[in-house]
CSV table of C-alpha atoms and ligand atoms in Angstrom, one decimal:
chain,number,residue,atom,x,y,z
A,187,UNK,CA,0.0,0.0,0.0
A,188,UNK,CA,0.9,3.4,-0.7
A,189,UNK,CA,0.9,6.0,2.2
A,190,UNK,CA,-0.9,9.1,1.5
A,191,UNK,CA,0.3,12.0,2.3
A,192,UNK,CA,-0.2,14.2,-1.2
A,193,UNK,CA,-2.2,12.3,-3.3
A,194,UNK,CA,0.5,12.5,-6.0
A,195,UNK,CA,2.7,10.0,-8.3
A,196,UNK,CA,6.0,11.0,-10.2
A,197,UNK,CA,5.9,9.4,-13.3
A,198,UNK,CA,9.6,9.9,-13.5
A,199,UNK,CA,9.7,8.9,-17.4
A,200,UNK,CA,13.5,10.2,-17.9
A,201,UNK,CA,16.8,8.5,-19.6
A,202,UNK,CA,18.6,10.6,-17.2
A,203,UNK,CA,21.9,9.1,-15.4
A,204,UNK,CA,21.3,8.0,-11.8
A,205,UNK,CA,23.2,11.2,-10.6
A,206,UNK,CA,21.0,13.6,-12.0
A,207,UNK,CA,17.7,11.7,-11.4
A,208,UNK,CA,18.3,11.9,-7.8
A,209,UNK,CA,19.2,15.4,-7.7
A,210,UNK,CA,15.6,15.9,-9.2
A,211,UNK,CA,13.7,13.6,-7.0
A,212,UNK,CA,15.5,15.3,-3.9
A,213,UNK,CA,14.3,18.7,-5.0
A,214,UNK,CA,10.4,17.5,-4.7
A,215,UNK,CA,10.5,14.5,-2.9
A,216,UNK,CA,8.2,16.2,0.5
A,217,UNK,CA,6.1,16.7,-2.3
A,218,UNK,CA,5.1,13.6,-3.8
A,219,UNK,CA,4.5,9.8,-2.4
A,220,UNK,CA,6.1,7.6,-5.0
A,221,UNK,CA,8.2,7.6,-7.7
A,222,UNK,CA,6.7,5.3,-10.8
A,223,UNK,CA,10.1,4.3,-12.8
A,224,UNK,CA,9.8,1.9,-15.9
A,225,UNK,CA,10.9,0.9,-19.0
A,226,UNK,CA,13.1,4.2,-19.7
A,227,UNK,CA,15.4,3.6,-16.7
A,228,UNK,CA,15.5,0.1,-17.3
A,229,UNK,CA,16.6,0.6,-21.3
A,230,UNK,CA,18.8,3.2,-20.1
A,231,UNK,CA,20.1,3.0,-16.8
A,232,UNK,CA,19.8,-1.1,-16.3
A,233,UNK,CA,18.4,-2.6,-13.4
A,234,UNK,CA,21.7,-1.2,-11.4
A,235,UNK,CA,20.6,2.1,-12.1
A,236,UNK,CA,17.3,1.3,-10.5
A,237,UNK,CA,18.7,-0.3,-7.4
A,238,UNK,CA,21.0,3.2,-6.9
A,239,UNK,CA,18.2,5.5,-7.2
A,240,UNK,CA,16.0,3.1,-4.9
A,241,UNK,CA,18.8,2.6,-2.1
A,242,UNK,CA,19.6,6.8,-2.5
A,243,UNK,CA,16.1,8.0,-2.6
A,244,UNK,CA,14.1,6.8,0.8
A,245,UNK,CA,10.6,6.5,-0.8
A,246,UNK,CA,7.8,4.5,-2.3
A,247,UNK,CA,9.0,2.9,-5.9
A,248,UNK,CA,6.3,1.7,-8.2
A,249,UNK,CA,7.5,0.0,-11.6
A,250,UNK,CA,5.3,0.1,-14.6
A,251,UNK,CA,6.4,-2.0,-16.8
A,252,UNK,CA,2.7,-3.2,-17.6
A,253,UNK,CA,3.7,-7.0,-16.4
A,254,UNK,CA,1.8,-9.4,-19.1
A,255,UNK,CA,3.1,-13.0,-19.3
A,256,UNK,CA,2.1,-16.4,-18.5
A,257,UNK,CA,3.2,-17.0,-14.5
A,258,UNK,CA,6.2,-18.4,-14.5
A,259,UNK,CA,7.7,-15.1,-16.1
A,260,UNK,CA,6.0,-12.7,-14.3
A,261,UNK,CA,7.0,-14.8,-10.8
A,262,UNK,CA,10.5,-14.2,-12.2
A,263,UNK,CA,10.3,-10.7,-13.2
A,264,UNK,CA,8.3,-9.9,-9.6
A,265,UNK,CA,11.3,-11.4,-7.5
A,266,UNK,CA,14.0,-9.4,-9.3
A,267,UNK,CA,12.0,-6.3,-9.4
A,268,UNK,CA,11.6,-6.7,-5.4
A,269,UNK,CA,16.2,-7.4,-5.3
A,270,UNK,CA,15.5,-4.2,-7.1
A,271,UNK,CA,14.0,-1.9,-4.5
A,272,UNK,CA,11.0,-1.9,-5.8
A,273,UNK,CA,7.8,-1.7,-3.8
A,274,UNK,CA,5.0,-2.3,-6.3
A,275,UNK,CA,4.4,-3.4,-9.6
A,276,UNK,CA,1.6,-2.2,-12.6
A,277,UNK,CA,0.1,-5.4,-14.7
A,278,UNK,CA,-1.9,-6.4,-17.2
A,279,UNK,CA,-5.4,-7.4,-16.4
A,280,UNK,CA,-5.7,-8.7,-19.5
A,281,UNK,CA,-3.7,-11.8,-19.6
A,282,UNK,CA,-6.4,-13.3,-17.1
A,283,UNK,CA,-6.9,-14.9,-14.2
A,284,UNK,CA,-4.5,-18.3,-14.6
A,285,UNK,CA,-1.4,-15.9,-15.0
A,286,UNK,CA,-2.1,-13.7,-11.8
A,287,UNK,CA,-3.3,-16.1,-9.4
A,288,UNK,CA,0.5,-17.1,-8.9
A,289,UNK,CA,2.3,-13.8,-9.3
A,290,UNK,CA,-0.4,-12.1,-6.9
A,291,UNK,CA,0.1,-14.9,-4.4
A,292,UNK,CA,4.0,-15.2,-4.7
A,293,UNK,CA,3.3,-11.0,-4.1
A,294,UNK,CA,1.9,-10.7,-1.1
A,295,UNK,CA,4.4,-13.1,0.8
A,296,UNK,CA,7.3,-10.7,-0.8
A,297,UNK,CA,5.4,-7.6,0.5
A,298,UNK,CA,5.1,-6.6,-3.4
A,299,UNK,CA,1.9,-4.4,-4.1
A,300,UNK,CA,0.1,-5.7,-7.4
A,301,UNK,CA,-2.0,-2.7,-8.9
A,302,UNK,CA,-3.8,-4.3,-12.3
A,303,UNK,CA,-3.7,-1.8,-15.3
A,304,UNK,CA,-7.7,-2.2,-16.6
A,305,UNK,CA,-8.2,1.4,-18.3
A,306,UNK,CA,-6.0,3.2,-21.0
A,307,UNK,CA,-5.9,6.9,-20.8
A,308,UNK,CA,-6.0,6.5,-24.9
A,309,UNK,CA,-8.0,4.3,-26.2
A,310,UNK,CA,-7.9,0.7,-24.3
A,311,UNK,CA,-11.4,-0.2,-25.9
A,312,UNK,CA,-10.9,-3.7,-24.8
A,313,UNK,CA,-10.4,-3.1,-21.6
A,314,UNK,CA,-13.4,-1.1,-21.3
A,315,UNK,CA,-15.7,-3.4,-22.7
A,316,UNK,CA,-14.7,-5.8,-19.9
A,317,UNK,CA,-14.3,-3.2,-17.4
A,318,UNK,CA,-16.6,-5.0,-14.4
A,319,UNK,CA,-15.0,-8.4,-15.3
A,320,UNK,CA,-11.0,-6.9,-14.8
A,321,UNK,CA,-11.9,-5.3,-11.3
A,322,UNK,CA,-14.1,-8.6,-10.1
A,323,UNK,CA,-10.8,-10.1,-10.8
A,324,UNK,CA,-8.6,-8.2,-9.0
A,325,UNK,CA,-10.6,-8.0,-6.2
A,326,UNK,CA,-10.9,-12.1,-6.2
A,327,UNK,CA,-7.0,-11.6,-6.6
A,328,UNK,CA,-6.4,-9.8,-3.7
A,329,UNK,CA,-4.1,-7.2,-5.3
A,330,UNK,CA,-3.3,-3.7,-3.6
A,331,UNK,CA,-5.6,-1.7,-6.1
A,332,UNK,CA,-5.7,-0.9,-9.9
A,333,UNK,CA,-4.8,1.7,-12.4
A,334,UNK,CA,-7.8,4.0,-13.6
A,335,UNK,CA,-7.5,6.7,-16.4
A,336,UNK,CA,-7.8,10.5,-15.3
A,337,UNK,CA,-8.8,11.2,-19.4
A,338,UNK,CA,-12.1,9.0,-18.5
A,339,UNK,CA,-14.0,10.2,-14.3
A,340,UNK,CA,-16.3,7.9,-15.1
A,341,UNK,CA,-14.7,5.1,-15.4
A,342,UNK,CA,-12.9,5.8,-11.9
A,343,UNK,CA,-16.4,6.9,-10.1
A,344,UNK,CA,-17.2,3.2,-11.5
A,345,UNK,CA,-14.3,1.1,-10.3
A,346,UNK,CA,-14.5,3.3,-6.9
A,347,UNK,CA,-18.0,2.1,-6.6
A,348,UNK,CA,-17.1,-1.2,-7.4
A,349,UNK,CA,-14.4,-2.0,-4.9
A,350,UNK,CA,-15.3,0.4,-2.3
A,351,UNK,CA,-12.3,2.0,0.1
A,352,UNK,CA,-10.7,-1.4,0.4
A,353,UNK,CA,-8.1,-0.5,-2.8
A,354,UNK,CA,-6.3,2.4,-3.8
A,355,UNK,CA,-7.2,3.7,-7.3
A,356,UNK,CA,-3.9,5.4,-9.3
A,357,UNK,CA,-4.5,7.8,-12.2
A,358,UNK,CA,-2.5,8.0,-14.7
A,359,UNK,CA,-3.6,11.0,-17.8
A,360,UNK,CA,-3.2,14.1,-15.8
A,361,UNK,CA,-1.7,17.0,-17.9
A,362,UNK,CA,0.0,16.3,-21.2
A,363,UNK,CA,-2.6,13.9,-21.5
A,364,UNK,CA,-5.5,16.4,-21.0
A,365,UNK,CA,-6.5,15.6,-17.3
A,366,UNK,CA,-7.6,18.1,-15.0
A,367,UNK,CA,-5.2,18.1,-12.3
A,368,UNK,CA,-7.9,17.3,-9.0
A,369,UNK,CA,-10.7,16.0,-11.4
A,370,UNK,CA,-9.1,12.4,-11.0
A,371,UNK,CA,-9.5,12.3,-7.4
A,372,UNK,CA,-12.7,14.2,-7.4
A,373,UNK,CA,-13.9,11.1,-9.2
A,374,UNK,CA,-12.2,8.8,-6.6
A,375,UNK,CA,-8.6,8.1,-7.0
A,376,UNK,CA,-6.1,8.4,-4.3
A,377,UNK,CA,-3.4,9.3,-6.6
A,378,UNK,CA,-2.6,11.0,-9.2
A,379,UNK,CA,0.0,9.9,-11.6
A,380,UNK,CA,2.1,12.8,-13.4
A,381,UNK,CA,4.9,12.7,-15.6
A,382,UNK,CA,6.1,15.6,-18.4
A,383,UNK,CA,3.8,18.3,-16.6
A,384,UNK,CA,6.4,17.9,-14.0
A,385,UNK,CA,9.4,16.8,-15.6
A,386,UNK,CA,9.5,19.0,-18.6
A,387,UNK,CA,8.6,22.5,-16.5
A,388,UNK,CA,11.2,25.0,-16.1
A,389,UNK,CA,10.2,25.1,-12.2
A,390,UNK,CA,9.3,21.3,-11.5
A,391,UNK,CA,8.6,22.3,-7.8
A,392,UNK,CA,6.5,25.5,-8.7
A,393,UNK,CA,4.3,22.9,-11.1
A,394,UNK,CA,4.2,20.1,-8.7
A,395,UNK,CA,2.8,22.7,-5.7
A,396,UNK,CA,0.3,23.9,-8.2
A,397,UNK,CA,-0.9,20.3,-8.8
A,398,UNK,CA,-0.7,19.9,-5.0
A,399,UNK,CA,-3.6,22.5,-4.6
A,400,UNK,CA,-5.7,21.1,-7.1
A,401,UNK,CA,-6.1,17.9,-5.1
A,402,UNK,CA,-6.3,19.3,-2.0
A,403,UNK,CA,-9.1,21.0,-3.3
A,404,UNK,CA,-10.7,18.6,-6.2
A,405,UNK,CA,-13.2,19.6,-8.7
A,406,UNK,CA,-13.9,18.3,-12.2
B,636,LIG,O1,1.4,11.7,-19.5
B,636,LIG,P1,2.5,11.8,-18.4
B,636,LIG,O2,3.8,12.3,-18.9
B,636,LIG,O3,1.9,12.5,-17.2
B,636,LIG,O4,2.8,10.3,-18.0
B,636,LIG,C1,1.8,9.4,-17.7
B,636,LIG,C2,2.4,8.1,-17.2
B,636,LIG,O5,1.4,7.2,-16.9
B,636,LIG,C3,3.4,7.4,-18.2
B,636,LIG,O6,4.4,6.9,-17.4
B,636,LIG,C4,2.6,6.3,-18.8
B,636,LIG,O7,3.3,5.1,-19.1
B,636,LIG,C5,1.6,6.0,-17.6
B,636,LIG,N1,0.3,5.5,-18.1
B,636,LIG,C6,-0.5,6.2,-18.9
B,636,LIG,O8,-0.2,7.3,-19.3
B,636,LIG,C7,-1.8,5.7,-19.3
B,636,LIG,C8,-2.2,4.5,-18.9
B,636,LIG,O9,-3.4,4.1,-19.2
B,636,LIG,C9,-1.4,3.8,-18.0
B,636,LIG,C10,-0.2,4.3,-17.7
Protein backbone atom coordinates (compact mmCIF):
# COMPACT_ATOMS: atom_id res chain seq x y z
CA UNK A 1 0.00 0.00 0.00
CA UNK A 2 0.92 3.36 -0.65
CA UNK A 3 0.95 6.05 2.18
CA UNK A 4 -0.87 9.14 1.48
CA UNK A 5 0.34 11.96 2.26
CA UNK A 6 -0.22 14.21 -1.23
CA UNK A 7 -2.19 12.35 -3.34
CA UNK A 8 0.51 12.47 -5.96
CA UNK A 9 2.70 10.03 -8.31
CA UNK A 10 5.99 11.04 -10.22
CA UNK A 11 5.85 9.35 -13.31
CA UNK A 12 9.62 9.89 -13.51
CA UNK A 13 9.71 8.93 -17.44
CA UNK A 14 13.45 10.16 -17.90
CA UNK A 15 16.83 8.46 -19.55
CA UNK A 16 18.57 10.60 -17.15
CA UNK A 17 21.94 9.05 -15.44
CA UNK A 18 21.29 8.02 -11.82
CA UNK A 19 23.18 11.21 -10.62
CA UNK A 20 20.97 13.55 -11.98
CA UNK A 21 17.68 11.72 -11.36
CA UNK A 22 18.34 11.90 -7.81
CA UNK A 23 19.19 15.41 -7.74
CA UNK A 24 15.64 15.88 -9.22
CA UNK A 25 13.67 13.60 -7.02
CA UNK A 26 15.47 15.29 -3.89
CA UNK A 27 14.27 18.71 -4.98
CA UNK A 28 10.41 17.55 -4.69
CA UNK A 29 10.53 14.45 -2.89
CA UNK A 30 8.25 16.24 0.46
CA UNK A 31 6.08 16.67 -2.29
CA UNK A 32 5.12 13.59 -3.84
CA UNK A 33 4.50 9.85 -2.41
CA UNK A 34 6.14 7.56 -4.97
CA UNK A 35 8.22 7.58 -7.74
CA UNK A 36 6.66 5.27 -10.79
CA UNK A 37 10.05 4.27 -12.81
CA UNK A 38 9.85 1.90 -15.87
CA UNK A 39 10.92 0.85 -19.04
CA UNK A 40 13.14 4.22 -19.75
CA UNK A 41 15.36 3.60 -16.71
CA UNK A 42 15.53 0.13 -17.28
CA UNK A 43 16.61 0.62 -21.31
CA UNK A 44 18.81 3.20 -20.07
CA UNK A 45 20.08 2.98 -16.77
CA UNK A 46 19.75 -1.15 -16.28
CA UNK A 47 18.44 -2.65 -13.43
CA UNK A 48 21.74 -1.19 -11.42
CA UNK A 49 20.61 2.09 -12.09
CA UNK A 50 17.31 1.34 -10.54
CA UNK A 51 18.68 -0.26 -7.42
CA UNK A 52 21.02 3.20 -6.92
CA UNK A 53 18.24 5.45 -7.22
CA UNK A 54 16.03 3.06 -4.95
CA UNK A 55 18.75 2.62 -2.12
CA UNK A 56 19.63 6.78 -2.53
CA UNK A 57 16.09 8.02 -2.63
CA UNK A 58 14.11 6.77 0.75
CA UNK A 59 10.55 6.51 -0.81
CA UNK A 60 7.81 4.47 -2.31
CA UNK A 61 9.02 2.90 -5.88
CA UNK A 62 6.29 1.67 -8.25
CA UNK A 63 7.53 -0.04 -11.60
CA UNK A 64 5.29 0.06 -14.57
CA UNK A 65 6.37 -2.00 -16.78
CA UNK A 66 2.70 -3.21 -17.60
CA UNK A 67 3.72 -6.99 -16.43
CA UNK A 68 1.81 -9.39 -19.12
CA UNK A 69 3.12 -12.99 -19.31
CA UNK A 70 2.11 -16.41 -18.46
CA UNK A 71 3.18 -17.03 -14.54
CA UNK A 72 6.23 -18.40 -14.46
CA UNK A 73 7.71 -15.11 -16.10
CA UNK A 74 5.97 -12.74 -14.29
CA UNK A 75 7.04 -14.77 -10.82
CA UNK A 76 10.51 -14.24 -12.16
CA UNK A 77 10.30 -10.66 -13.22
CA UNK A 78 8.29 -9.92 -9.60
CA UNK A 79 11.29 -11.44 -7.49
CA UNK A 80 13.99 -9.38 -9.31
CA UNK A 81 11.95 -6.29 -9.41
CA UNK A 82 11.58 -6.75 -5.43
CA UNK A 83 16.17 -7.40 -5.32
CA UNK A 84 15.50 -4.21 -7.11
CA UNK A 85 14.04 -1.94 -4.48
CA UNK A 86 11.00 -1.94 -5.83
CA UNK A 87 7.80 -1.65 -3.75
CA UNK A 88 5.01 -2.30 -6.27
CA UNK A 89 4.35 -3.37 -9.62
CA UNK A 90 1.64 -2.17 -12.62
CA UNK A 91 0.11 -5.36 -14.73
CA UNK A 92 -1.86 -6.38 -17.22
CA UNK A 93 -5.39 -7.39 -16.41
CA UNK A 94 -5.67 -8.67 -19.45
CA UNK A 95 -3.73 -11.79 -19.61
CA UNK A 96 -6.40 -13.33 -17.13
CA UNK A 97 -6.86 -14.90 -14.25
CA UNK A 98 -4.46 -18.29 -14.63
CA UNK A 99 -1.36 -15.95 -14.99
CA UNK A 100 -2.11 -13.74 -11.83
CA UNK A 101 -3.35 -16.07 -9.41
CA UNK A 102 0.54 -17.13 -8.87
CA UNK A 103 2.28 -13.83 -9.32
CA UNK A 104 -0.45 -12.14 -6.89
CA UNK A 105 0.08 -14.89 -4.43
CA UNK A 106 3.97 -15.16 -4.71
CA UNK A 107 3.28 -10.96 -4.13
CA UNK A 108 1.85 -10.67 -1.10
CA UNK A 109 4.43 -13.07 0.84
CA UNK A 110 7.33 -10.68 -0.76
CA UNK A 111 5.41 -7.59 0.53
CA UNK A 112 5.10 -6.55 -3.41
CA UNK A 113 1.86 -4.39 -4.13
CA UNK A 114 0.10 -5.73 -7.35
CA UNK A 115 -1.97 -2.68 -8.95
CA UNK A 116 -3.79 -4.31 -12.27
CA UNK A 117 -3.71 -1.78 -15.25
CA UNK A 118 -7.67 -2.23 -16.60
CA UNK A 119 -8.20 1.40 -18.32
CA UNK A 120 -6.04 3.17 -21.02
CA UNK A 121 -5.89 6.86 -20.78
CA UNK A 122 -5.98 6.47 -24.86
CA UNK A 123 -7.95 4.27 -26.22
CA UNK A 124 -7.95 0.69 -24.29
CA UNK A 125 -11.41 -0.22 -25.87
CA UNK A 126 -10.88 -3.68 -24.85
CA UNK A 127 -10.40 -3.12 -21.62
CA UNK A 128 -13.38 -1.08 -21.32
CA UNK A 129 -15.71 -3.41 -22.72
CA UNK A 130 -14.72 -5.84 -19.89
CA UNK A 131 -14.27 -3.18 -17.43
CA UNK A 132 -16.64 -4.99 -14.37
CA UNK A 133 -15.03 -8.43 -15.29
CA UNK A 134 -11.03 -6.92 -14.85
CA UNK A 135 -11.93 -5.28 -11.27
CA UNK A 136 -14.14 -8.59 -10.08
CA UNK A 137 -10.80 -10.14 -10.84
CA UNK A 138 -8.61 -8.18 -9.04
CA UNK A 139 -10.55 -8.00 -6.20
CA UNK A 140 -10.87 -12.06 -6.22
CA UNK A 141 -6.99 -11.63 -6.57
CA UNK A 142 -6.37 -9.79 -3.74
CA UNK A 143 -4.13 -7.23 -5.32
CA UNK A 144 -3.32 -3.68 -3.62
CA UNK A 145 -5.57 -1.73 -6.10
CA UNK A 146 -5.72 -0.93 -9.87
CA UNK A 147 -4.84 1.73 -12.41
CA UNK A 148 -7.82 4.03 -13.63
CA UNK A 149 -7.49 6.66 -16.35
CA UNK A 150 -7.81 10.53 -15.27
CA UNK A 151 -8.81 11.15 -19.40
CA UNK A 152 -12.11 8.97 -18.45
CA UNK A 153 -14.01 10.16 -14.29
CA UNK A 154 -16.33 7.90 -15.14
CA UNK A 155 -14.72 5.14 -15.37
CA UNK A 156 -12.94 5.81 -11.85
CA UNK A 157 -16.40 6.86 -10.09
CA UNK A 158 -17.23 3.24 -11.55
CA UNK A 159 -14.33 1.09 -10.26
CA UNK A 160 -14.50 3.32 -6.89
CA UNK A 161 -18.05 2.06 -6.64
CA UNK A 162 -17.06 -1.16 -7.42
CA UNK A 163 -14.42 -2.04 -4.88
CA UNK A 164 -15.25 0.40 -2.26
CA UNK A 165 -12.30 2.01 0.08
CA UNK A 166 -10.70 -1.41 0.44
CA UNK A 167 -8.11 -0.47 -2.84
CA UNK A 168 -6.26 2.35 -3.79
CA UNK A 169 -7.22 3.69 -7.34
CA UNK A 170 -3.85 5.38 -9.26
CA UNK A 171 -4.48 7.80 -12.24
CA UNK A 172 -2.52 8.03 -14.67
CA UNK A 173 -3.56 10.97 -17.82
CA UNK A 174 -3.17 14.06 -15.83
CA UNK A 175 -1.72 17.01 -17.87
CA UNK A 176 0.02 16.27 -21.15
CA UNK A 177 -2.58 13.85 -21.55
CA UNK A 178 -5.51 16.37 -21.05
CA UNK A 179 -6.55 15.59 -17.30
CA UNK A 180 -7.59 18.09 -15.03
CA UNK A 181 -5.17 18.07 -12.27
CA UNK A 182 -7.85 17.34 -9.01
CA UNK A 183 -10.66 15.99 -11.37
CA UNK A 184 -9.09 12.43 -11.04
CA UNK A 185 -9.45 12.27 -7.38
CA UNK A 186 -12.68 14.23 -7.41
CA UNK A 187 -13.88 11.13 -9.25
CA UNK A 188 -12.18 8.78 -6.59
CA UNK A 189 -8.60 8.14 -7.00
CA UNK A 190 -6.08 8.42 -4.30
CA UNK A 191 -3.43 9.29 -6.61
CA UNK A 192 -2.62 11.05 -9.16
CA UNK A 193 0.03 9.90 -11.57
CA UNK A 194 2.15 12.80 -13.45
CA UNK A 195 4.91 12.74 -15.63
CA UNK A 196 6.07 15.60 -18.44
CA UNK A 197 3.77 18.28 -16.60
CA UNK A 198 6.43 17.86 -13.95
CA UNK A 199 9.38 16.79 -15.62
CA UNK A 200 9.53 19.05 -18.58
CA UNK A 201 8.64 22.45 -16.49
CA UNK A 202 11.20 25.00 -16.07
CA UNK A 203 10.25 25.09 -12.16
CA UNK A 204 9.32 21.34 -11.48
CA UNK A 205 8.58 22.26 -7.78
CA UNK A 206 6.45 25.51 -8.72
CA UNK A 207 4.28 22.92 -11.11
CA UNK A 208 4.20 20.07 -8.71
CA UNK A 209 2.76 22.70 -5.71
CA UNK A 210 0.26 23.86 -8.17
CA UNK A 211 -0.91 20.28 -8.84
CA UNK A 212 -0.66 19.94 -4.96
CA UNK A 213 -3.61 22.51 -4.63
CA UNK A 214 -5.71 21.08 -7.15
CA UNK A 215 -6.06 17.85 -5.12
CA UNK A 216 -6.28 19.25 -2.05
CA UNK A 217 -9.11 21.05 -3.34
CA UNK A 218 -10.69 18.55 -6.24
CA UNK A 219 -13.16 19.58 -8.74
CA UNK A 220 -13.94 18.31 -12.20
O1 LIG B 1 1.44 11.75 -19.53
P1 LIG B 1 2.48 11.83 -18.45
O2 LIG B 1 3.80 12.34 -18.89
O3 LIG B 1 1.94 12.53 -17.22
O4 LIG B 1 2.79 10.31 -17.99
C1 LIG B 1 1.81 9.38 -17.73
C2 LIG B 1 2.42 8.11 -17.21
O5 LIG B 1 1.42 7.16 -16.89
C3 LIG B 1 3.37 7.40 -18.18
O6 LIG B 1 4.41 6.86 -17.39
C4 LIG B 1 2.55 6.29 -18.77
O7 LIG B 1 3.32 5.15 -19.08
C5 LIG B 1 1.58 5.96 -17.64
N1 LIG B 1 0.26 5.49 -18.08
C6 LIG B 1 -0.52 6.23 -18.89
O8 LIG B 1 -0.16 7.35 -19.26
C7 LIG B 1 -1.78 5.73 -19.28
C8 LIG B 1 -2.21 4.54 -18.87
O9 LIG B 1 -3.40 4.11 -19.22
C9 LIG B 1 -1.39 3.80 -18.04
C10 LIG B 1 -0.15 4.31 -17.65
Amino acid sequence: MIIRHNGLILAFDVDWDTKRSIVFLRGIMDLIDAVKVGWLQLLNIGPNGIKELTLGINTYFLADIKLGDIAHINEYVIRRLRDLGINGVIMHAVTGRENLNGVAKLSRDLGIDIFLLISMSSGGELYDLNLDYNVKLGTELGIAGFVVPATKPSIIRRVRSMVGNNYQLLSPGVGVQGGKPGCATASGADFEIVGRSIINSESPREVTLSILSAIKDPRC
